[in-house]
mmCIF file of C-alpha atoms in Angstrom:
data_model
loop_
_atom_site.group_PDB
_atom_site.id
_atom_site.type_symbol
_atom_site.label_atom_id
_atom_site.label_comp_id
_atom_site.label_asym_id
_atom_site.label_seq_id
_atom_site.Cartn_x
_atom_site.Cartn_y
_atom_site.Cartn_z
ATOM 1 C CA ALA A 1 -11.327 1.277 8.402
ATOM 2 C CA PRO A 2 -10.455 -2.269 8.262
ATOM 3 C CA ASP A 3 -10.385 -4.838 10.957
ATOM 4 C CA LEU A 4 -6.444 -4.844 11.219
ATOM 5 C CA THR A 5 -6.703 -8.713 12.779
ATOM 6 C CA SER A 6 -9.121 -9.886 9.866
ATOM 7 C CA LEU A 7 -7.186 -8.361 7.145
ATOM 8 C CA GLN A 8 -3.955 -9.904 8.612
ATOM 9 C CA GLN A 9 -5.614 -12.923 8.667
ATOM 10 C CA ARG A 10 -7.134 -12.837 5.187
ATOM 11 C CA ALA A 11 -3.414 -11.651 4.134
ATOM 12 C CA VAL A 12 -2.179 -14.523 5.406
ATOM 13 C CA GLY A 13 -4.320 -17.097 3.978
ATOM 14 C CA GLY A 14 -3.411 -15.865 0.432
ATOM 15 C CA ASP A 15 -6.229 -13.301 -0.237
ATOM 16 C CA ALA A 16 -4.811 -10.621 -2.824
ATOM 17 C CA ASN A 17 -7.114 -7.842 -2.239
ATOM 18 C CA ALA A 18 -6.404 -8.123 1.681
ATOM 19 C CA GLN A 19 -2.540 -8.453 0.783
ATOM 20 C CA ALA A 20 -2.468 -5.531 -1.568
ATOM 21 C CA GLU A 21 -4.563 -3.574 1.364
ATOM 22 C CA LEU A 22 -2.283 -4.705 4.494
ATOM 23 C CA GLY A 23 0.963 -4.068 2.363
ATOM 24 C CA ALA A 24 0.031 -0.575 1.491
ATOM 25 C CA MET A 25 -1.019 0.103 5.153
ATOM 26 C CA MET A 26 2.251 -1.021 6.593
ATOM 27 C CA LEU A 27 4.421 0.676 3.854
ATOM 28 C CA VAL A 28 3.726 3.707 5.358
ATOM 29 C CA GLY A 29 2.343 3.055 8.692
ATOM 30 C CA ARG A 30 -0.924 4.416 8.606
ATOM 31 C CA GLY A 31 -3.603 2.184 10.076
ATOM 32 C CA ALA A 32 -1.026 -0.916 10.477
ATOM 33 C CA PRO A 33 2.312 -0.944 12.071
ATOM 34 C CA TRP A 34 5.275 0.699 9.845
ATOM 35 C CA ALA A 35 6.617 -2.345 8.453
ATOM 36 C CA PRO A 36 8.366 -1.350 5.116
ATOM 37 C CA GLN A 37 9.722 -4.996 4.261
ATOM 38 C CA ARG A 38 6.784 -6.855 5.455
ATOM 39 C CA ALA A 39 5.043 -4.548 3.303
ATOM 40 C CA PHE A 40 6.815 -5.147 -0.070
ATOM 41 C CA GLN A 41 6.489 -8.752 0.697
ATOM 42 C CA LEU A 42 2.912 -8.618 0.598
ATOM 43 C CA ILE A 43 2.284 -6.222 -2.157
ATOM 44 C CA GLU A 44 4.671 -8.686 -3.821
ATOM 45 C CA ALA A 45 2.172 -11.830 -2.911
ATOM 46 C CA ALA A 46 -0.397 -9.732 -4.842
ATOM 47 C CA VAL A 47 1.174 -8.580 -7.524
ATOM 48 C CA ALA A 48 1.950 -12.553 -8.212
ATOM 49 C CA GLN A 49 -1.672 -13.330 -8.220
ATOM 50 C CA ASP A 50 -2.332 -10.171 -10.878
ATOM 51 C CA GLN A 51 -4.312 -7.943 -8.259
ATOM 52 C CA PRO A 52 -4.688 -4.198 -9.896
ATOM 53 C CA ASP A 53 -4.196 -1.901 -7.045
ATOM 54 C CA ALA A 54 -0.666 -4.248 -6.093
ATOM 55 C CA LEU A 55 0.291 -4.140 -9.304
ATOM 56 C CA ARG A 56 -0.101 -0.351 -9.662
ATOM 57 C CA LEU A 57 1.795 0.253 -6.274
ATOM 58 C CA SER A 58 4.521 -2.108 -7.202
ATOM 59 C CA ALA A 59 4.870 0.066 -10.447
ATOM 60 C CA VAL A 60 5.649 3.574 -8.570
ATOM 61 C CA LEU A 61 8.024 1.254 -5.884
ATOM 62 C CA SER A 62 10.072 0.105 -9.093
ATOM 63 C CA ALA A 63 9.559 3.678 -10.539
ATOM 64 C CA LEU A 64 11.170 4.867 -6.633
ATOM 65 C CA GLY A 65 13.891 1.661 -6.071
ATOM 66 C CA GLU A 66 12.064 1.163 -3.011
ATOM 67 C CA GLY A 67 12.565 -2.491 -2.169
ATOM 68 C CA ARG A 68 14.249 -3.254 -5.363
ATOM 69 C CA PRO A 69 16.787 -1.094 -7.753
ATOM 70 C CA GLN A 70 14.792 1.404 -9.623
ATOM 71 C CA ASP A 71 13.451 -0.041 -13.099
ATOM 72 C CA TRP A 72 11.227 2.137 -15.199
ATOM 73 C CA ALA A 73 10.648 -0.922 -17.658
ATOM 74 C CA ARG A 74 9.526 -2.991 -14.826
ATOM 75 C CA ALA A 75 7.267 -0.249 -13.850
ATOM 76 C CA HIS A 76 5.768 0.531 -17.472
ATOM 77 C CA ASP A 77 5.259 -3.499 -17.068
ATOM 78 C CA LEU A 78 3.653 -3.751 -14.121
ATOM 79 C CA ILE A 79 1.388 -0.987 -15.357
ATOM 80 C CA ALA A 80 0.551 -3.228 -18.413
ATOM 81 C CA ARG A 81 -0.382 -5.933 -16.459
ATOM 82 C CA ALA A 82 -2.897 -4.007 -14.342
ATOM 83 C CA ALA A 83 -4.353 -2.460 -17.542
ATOM 84 C CA ALA A 84 -4.590 -6.232 -18.996
ATOM 85 C CA ALA A 85 -6.479 -6.941 -15.928
ATOM 86 C CA ALA A 86 -9.185 -4.563 -16.889
ATOM 87 C CA ASP A 87 -7.986 -1.877 -14.732
ATOM 88 C CA ALA A 88 -9.656 1.136 -15.957
ATOM 89 C CA ARG A 89 -6.983 3.504 -14.072
ATOM 90 C CA ALA A 90 -3.941 1.724 -15.266
ATOM 91 C CA HIS A 91 -5.510 1.480 -19.133
ATOM 92 C CA ARG A 92 -5.598 5.283 -19.118
ATOM 93 C CA GLU A 93 -2.199 5.624 -17.767
ATOM 94 C CA LEU A 94 -0.807 3.082 -20.389
ATOM 95 C CA ALA A 95 -1.997 5.552 -22.893
ATOM 96 C CA LEU A 96 0.072 8.614 -21.621
ATOM 97 C CA LEU A 97 2.911 6.753 -20.843
ATOM 98 C CA GLY A 98 3.204 6.469 -24.602
ATOM 99 C CA SER A 99 3.778 3.411 -26.932
ATOM 100 C CA PRO A 100 6.857 2.873 -27.124
ATOM 101 C CA PHE A 101 7.313 3.984 -23.786
ATOM 102 C CA ASP A 102 10.309 6.480 -24.268
ATOM 103 C CA VAL A 103 11.603 6.688 -20.652
ATOM 104 C CA ASP A 104 14.509 9.087 -21.670
ATOM 105 C CA ALA A 105 11.819 11.606 -23.395
ATOM 106 C CA TRP A 106 10.153 11.556 -19.789
ATOM 107 C CA LEU A 107 12.875 12.424 -17.479
ATOM 108 C CA LYS A 108 14.938 14.851 -19.708
ATOM 109 C CA PRO A 109 13.601 18.294 -18.447
ATOM 110 C CA PRO A 110 13.637 21.312 -20.848
ATOM 111 C CA PRO A 111 16.254 24.100 -20.641
ATOM 112 C CA ALA A 112 15.538 26.540 -17.751
ATOM 113 C CA THR A 113 15.651 30.201 -18.321
ATOM 114 C CA GLN A 114 17.545 31.799 -15.339
ATOM 115 C CA HIS A 115 15.750 35.120 -13.529
ATOM 116 C CA PHE A 116 17.901 35.766 -10.353
ATOM 117 C CA ASP A 117 21.252 34.447 -8.875
ATOM 118 C CA ALA A 118 20.418 35.378 -5.352
ATOM 119 C CA PRO A 119 17.783 34.019 -4.836
ATOM 120 C CA ARG A 120 18.103 31.444 -8.009
ATOM 121 C CA VAL A 121 15.022 31.694 -9.829
ATOM 122 C CA LEU A 122 14.378 29.271 -12.921
ATOM 123 C CA THR A 123 11.671 29.248 -15.078
ATOM 124 C CA PHE A 124 10.980 26.347 -17.853
ATOM 125 C CA GLU A 125 8.617 26.437 -20.676
ATOM 126 C CA ARG A 126 6.600 23.197 -21.185
ATOM 127 C CA PHE A 127 7.927 21.375 -18.204
ATOM 128 C CA ILE A 128 5.239 18.553 -18.585
ATOM 129 C CA SER A 129 2.620 18.014 -21.627
ATOM 130 C CA PRO A 130 -0.959 19.434 -21.371
ATOM 131 C CA GLU A 131 -1.751 15.796 -21.032
ATOM 132 C CA ALA A 132 -0.176 15.311 -18.013
ATOM 133 C CA CYS A 133 -1.417 18.324 -16.408
ATOM 134 C CA ASP A 134 -4.928 17.010 -17.106
ATOM 135 C CA TRP A 135 -3.974 13.791 -15.490
ATOM 136 C CA VAL A 136 -2.758 15.408 -12.336
ATOM 137 C CA ARG A 137 -5.638 17.543 -12.197
ATOM 138 C CA LEU A 138 -8.299 14.725 -12.612
ATOM 139 C CA LEU A 139 -6.170 12.721 -10.010
ATOM 140 C CA ALA A 140 -6.868 15.688 -7.076
ATOM 141 C CA ALA A 141 -10.267 16.854 -7.883
ATOM 142 C CA PRO A 142 -12.022 14.553 -5.683
ATOM 143 C CA ARG A 143 -10.350 14.901 -2.472
ATOM 144 C CA LEU A 144 -9.625 18.891 -2.428
ATOM 145 C CA GLU A 145 -9.942 20.274 1.177
ATOM 146 C CA ALA A 146 -9.050 23.703 2.756
ATOM 147 C CA ALA A 147 -5.111 24.139 2.655
ATOM 148 C CA ARG A 148 -3.328 24.909 5.662
ATOM 149 C CA VAL A 149 -0.549 26.511 6.978
ATOM 150 C CA LYS A 150 2.297 25.508 9.684
ATOM 151 C CA ASN A 151 0.966 26.927 13.065
ATOM 152 C CA PRO A 152 4.185 28.643 14.959
ATOM 153 C CA GLU A 153 2.925 28.293 18.165
ATOM 154 C CA ARG A 154 1.330 24.706 17.998
ATOM 155 C CA GLY A 155 3.430 23.084 15.517
ATOM 156 C CA GLY A 156 1.577 20.861 13.011
ATOM 157 C CA ALA A 157 -0.968 22.914 10.263
ATOM 158 C CA ASN A 158 -3.969 24.347 10.307
ATOM 159 C CA ALA A 159 -6.508 26.035 8.123
ATOM 160 C CA ASP A 160 -6.425 29.847 8.454
ATOM 161 C CA GLN A 161 -7.566 33.337 6.807
ATOM 162 C CA TYR A 162 -4.137 33.842 5.298
ATOM 163 C CA ARG A 163 -4.770 31.125 2.972
ATOM 164 C CA SER A 164 -8.203 30.765 1.293
ATOM 165 C CA ASN A 165 -7.373 28.312 -1.456
ATOM 166 C CA THR A 166 -7.942 24.273 -1.459
ATOM 167 C CA GLY A 167 -5.625 21.570 -2.221
ATOM 168 C CA MET A 168 -4.835 17.661 -1.710
ATOM 169 C CA GLY A 169 -1.561 16.097 -0.521
ATOM 170 C CA LEU A 170 -0.564 13.018 -2.647
ATOM 171 C CA SER A 171 1.223 10.373 -0.103
ATOM 172 C CA VAL A 172 2.900 8.129 -2.093
ATOM 173 C CA LEU A 173 -0.096 5.873 -2.043
ATOM 174 C CA ASP A 174 -2.115 8.218 -4.123
ATOM 175 C CA THR A 175 0.923 8.369 -7.060
ATOM 176 C CA ASP A 176 1.283 6.780 -10.389
ATOM 177 C CA VAL A 177 4.084 6.211 -12.591
ATOM 178 C CA VAL A 178 3.023 9.478 -14.155
ATOM 179 C CA VAL A 179 3.214 11.210 -11.521
ATOM 180 C CA GLN A 180 6.717 9.572 -10.389
ATOM 181 C CA LEU A 181 7.873 10.749 -13.637
ATOM 182 C CA ILE A 182 7.116 14.005 -13.090
ATOM 183 C CA HIS A 183 9.040 14.012 -9.772
ATOM 184 C CA ALA A 184 11.848 12.435 -11.491
ATOM 185 C CA ARG A 185 12.080 14.882 -14.129
ATOM 186 C CA ILE A 186 12.020 17.730 -11.530
ATOM 187 C CA ALA A 187 14.869 16.063 -9.514
ATOM 188 C CA ASN A 188 16.813 16.049 -12.666
ATOM 189 C CA ALA A 189 16.124 20.005 -13.656
ATOM 190 C CA ILE A 190 17.242 21.151 -10.484
ATOM 191 C CA GLY A 191 19.715 18.904 -8.924
ATOM 192 C CA VAL A 192 17.997 17.581 -6.097
ATOM 193 C CA PRO A 193 17.057 13.681 -5.575
ATOM 194 C CA VAL A 194 13.454 12.646 -5.580
ATOM 195 C CA ARG A 195 14.115 11.467 -2.016
ATOM 196 C CA GLN A 196 14.478 14.769 -0.802
ATOM 197 C CA GLN A 197 11.076 15.929 -2.245
ATOM 198 C CA GLU A 198 8.334 15.981 -0.107
ATOM 199 C CA PRO A 199 5.346 14.993 -0.997
ATOM 200 C CA THR A 200 3.529 16.907 -3.736
ATOM 201 C CA ASN A 201 0.691 19.008 -3.245
ATOM 202 C CA ILE A 202 -2.166 19.905 -5.868
ATOM 203 C CA LEU A 203 -3.179 23.501 -5.144
ATOM 204 C CA HIS A 204 -6.810 24.698 -6.096
ATOM 205 C CA TYR A 205 -7.782 28.284 -6.327
ATOM 206 C CA GLU A 206 -11.432 29.200 -7.456
ATOM 207 C CA PRO A 207 -11.738 33.385 -8.030
ATOM 208 C CA GLY A 208 -10.583 35.618 -5.516
ATOM 209 C CA GLN A 209 -8.617 32.627 -3.506
ATOM 210 C CA GLU A 210 -5.297 33.632 -2.872
ATOM 211 C CA TYR A 211 -2.179 32.495 -0.531
ATOM 212 C CA LYS A 212 -0.901 35.860 1.003
ATOM 213 C CA PRO A 213 3.066 36.914 0.891
ATOM 214 C CA HIS A 214 4.376 34.231 2.759
ATOM 215 C CA PHE A 215 7.941 32.283 3.159
ATOM 216 C CA ASP A 216 8.682 28.392 2.194
ATOM 217 C CA PHE A 217 11.655 28.266 3.973
ATOM 218 C CA ILE A 218 11.288 27.041 7.744
ATOM 219 C CA ASP A 219 12.391 29.678 10.194
ATOM 220 C CA PRO A 220 14.882 28.186 12.415
ATOM 221 C CA GLY A 221 14.267 31.122 15.166
ATOM 222 C CA VAL A 222 10.583 29.667 16.196
ATOM 223 C CA ALA A 223 11.150 26.802 18.191
ATOM 224 C CA HIS A 224 8.727 23.939 16.584
ATOM 225 C CA PHE A 225 10.103 24.926 13.299
ATOM 226 C CA ALA A 226 13.723 24.648 15.113
ATOM 227 C CA GLN A 227 12.965 20.919 15.921
ATOM 228 C CA GLU A 228 11.310 20.372 12.189
ATOM 229 C CA VAL A 229 14.913 21.501 10.773
ATOM 230 C CA GLN A 230 16.649 19.422 12.722
ATOM 231 C CA ARG A 231 14.422 16.510 12.143
ATOM 232 C CA LEU A 232 13.757 16.500 8.531
ATOM 233 C CA GLY A 233 15.909 19.340 7.589
ATOM 234 C CA GLN A 234 14.978 22.826 5.758
ATOM 235 C CA ARG A 235 12.997 23.416 2.837
ATOM 236 C CA SER A 236 15.504 24.245 0.381
ATOM 237 C CA VAL A 237 13.578 24.423 -3.174
ATOM 238 C CA THR A 238 10.217 25.375 -4.208
ATOM 239 C CA PHE A 239 8.793 23.776 -7.704
ATOM 240 C CA LEU A 240 5.486 24.808 -9.103
ATOM 241 C CA ILE A 241 4.175 23.671 -12.050
ATOM 242 C CA TYR A 242 1.345 24.977 -13.483
ATOM 243 C CA LEU A 243 -1.641 22.745 -14.586
ATOM 244 C CA ASN A 244 -3.496 25.294 -16.663
ATOM 245 C CA ASP A 245 -3.634 29.025 -17.893
ATOM 246 C CA ASP A 246 -7.578 29.533 -18.864
ATOM 247 C CA TYR A 247 -7.858 32.029 -15.756
ATOM 248 C CA GLU A 248 -7.313 35.756 -15.113
ATOM 249 C CA GLY A 249 -4.371 37.014 -12.370
ATOM 250 C CA GLY A 250 -3.138 34.430 -10.226
ATOM 251 C CA ALA A 251 0.258 35.449 -11.126
ATOM 252 C CA THR A 252 3.036 34.284 -8.435
ATOM 253 C CA ALA A 253 4.505 37.323 -7.081
ATOM 254 C CA PHE A 254 7.770 37.998 -5.388
ATOM 255 C CA PRO A 255 7.357 41.788 -4.049
ATOM 256 C CA ARG A 256 10.746 41.891 -2.980
ATOM 257 C CA LEU A 257 12.123 41.063 -6.154
ATOM 258 C CA ASP A 258 9.726 43.641 -7.976
ATOM 259 C CA TRP A 259 9.221 40.155 -10.265
ATOM 260 C CA GLY A 260 6.079 38.056 -10.850
ATOM 261 C CA PHE A 261 5.126 34.986 -12.879
ATOM 262 C CA LYS A 262 2.035 33.691 -14.706
ATOM 263 C CA GLY A 263 3.298 30.037 -16.460
ATOM 264 C CA ARG A 264 1.183 28.745 -19.373
ATOM 265 C CA LYS A 265 -0.133 25.673 -18.942
ATOM 266 C CA GLY A 266 2.626 22.793 -18.336
ATOM 267 C CA ASP A 267 5.270 25.705 -17.577
ATOM 268 C CA ALA A 268 7.242 25.592 -14.162
ATOM 269 C CA LEU A 269 8.733 27.518 -11.920
ATOM 270 C CA ALA A 270 12.120 26.903 -8.832
ATOM 271 C CA PHE A 271 13.021 29.048 -6.588
ATOM 272 C CA TRP A 272 16.088 28.554 -3.745
ATOM 273 C CA ASN A 273 14.622 29.264 -0.823
ATOM 274 C CA VAL A 274 18.090 29.308 0.731
ATOM 275 C CA THR A 275 21.156 30.878 -0.790
ATOM 276 C CA ASP A 276 24.394 30.341 0.885
ATOM 277 C CA GLY A 277 22.683 28.122 3.158
ATOM 278 C CA ARG A 278 20.730 30.756 5.318
ATOM 279 C CA PRO A 279 17.073 31.115 4.495
ATOM 280 C CA ASP A 280 16.416 33.909 1.935
ATOM 281 C CA PRO A 281 14.092 36.653 2.785
ATOM 282 C CA ARG A 282 13.854 37.891 -0.555
ATOM 283 C CA THR A 283 12.257 34.778 -1.861
ATOM 284 C CA LEU A 284 9.431 36.553 0.261
ATOM 285 C CA HIS A 285 6.479 35.283 -2.540
ATOM 286 C CA ALA A 286 2.219 35.142 -2.721
ATOM 287 C CA GLY A 287 -0.222 33.331 -4.834
ATOM 288 C CA THR A 288 -2.380 36.487 -5.932
ATOM 289 C CA PRO A 289 -6.023 36.292 -6.420
ATOM 290 C CA THR A 290 -7.689 34.817 -9.398
ATOM 291 C CA THR A 291 -10.206 37.368 -11.039
ATOM 292 C CA ASN A 292 -11.607 35.102 -13.292
ATOM 293 C CA GLY A 293 -11.512 31.231 -13.585
ATOM 294 C CA VAL A 294 -9.836 28.628 -11.591
ATOM 295 C CA LYS A 295 -6.074 28.217 -11.004
ATOM 296 C CA TRP A 296 -4.483 24.399 -10.582
ATOM 297 C CA LEU A 297 -0.848 24.328 -9.013
ATOM 298 C CA PHE A 298 1.216 21.197 -9.096
ATOM 299 C CA SER A 299 3.631 22.469 -5.847
ATOM 300 C CA LYS A 300 6.711 20.390 -4.257
ATOM 301 C CA TRP A 301 9.325 21.433 -1.575
ATOM 302 C CA MET A 302 12.444 20.252 -1.132
ATOM 303 C CA ARG A 303 14.508 19.425 1.910
ATOM 304 C CA ASP A 304 18.139 19.076 1.856
ATOM 305 C CA ARG A 305 18.239 15.599 3.114
ATOM 306 C CA ALA A 306 16.590 12.352 2.421
ATOM 307 C CA LEU A 307 12.753 11.803 3.596
ATOM 308 C CA PRO A 308 10.920 8.765 4.801
ATOM 309 C CA LEU A 309 7.814 7.285 2.468
ATOM 310 C CA VAL A 310 4.991 8.878 3.466
#
């Protein structure tokens, strides 16, 4: 971990690398005090010096509308500047964004197919492109760890035999303009603003790994969970994007609906965890074991209120 005092001194002295690093830390309160306004100032000071990390992070903030009005064109321009500064990740991202950059095409979701009214369940064919699927998988692959489940007795989350897969969570600092476009596309598809989305989780299942039947809503009848619902709101919707299809087994199964779904690469599934304002037990679902090949999944939960950046 960097020495915070030294980092602050270098940032004040105009060191663009220190400004970018300290700004990122202060943006989410990780390793430094949470101070978003100061974070924006530091990040933009580094942007003025074409520091690549700051350019890419400022692009994400422009996409989110944090610290300034939402501006997709500015986000794209910042990625182009980072690519021009010989940043390899930005160069690859720029190619994926397309030339010309058609933000409307990125943000317009495909039509949905509705399978159930209560609970509401939708699927989307080719929600994102195969290239975007590969981009997300490559982003997550180096940082996989044991997936966790919420602990009803102590709060928090921990590894549990109920869930044997691995995964990783994307802080805002781990995202990029491509990921933010996917988040915005999800918001447009289901009518829930981006600010109500929890951080994305990328899930990875080796053969035989599974997530046994469970609910995604937060049970308000459990003390720790009731406090969480009061503080952060209920998990109202789950949105899954299937990042590959070269595996056997691994369907998302809903035993109480007698229904399951196994999307092709880029397809998506959305289901509402609450019906008429109450947790719906018919949303019991499982990530069934893969029997051959590896499964990758983009997993997103929506709350019923806005969340802070993390």
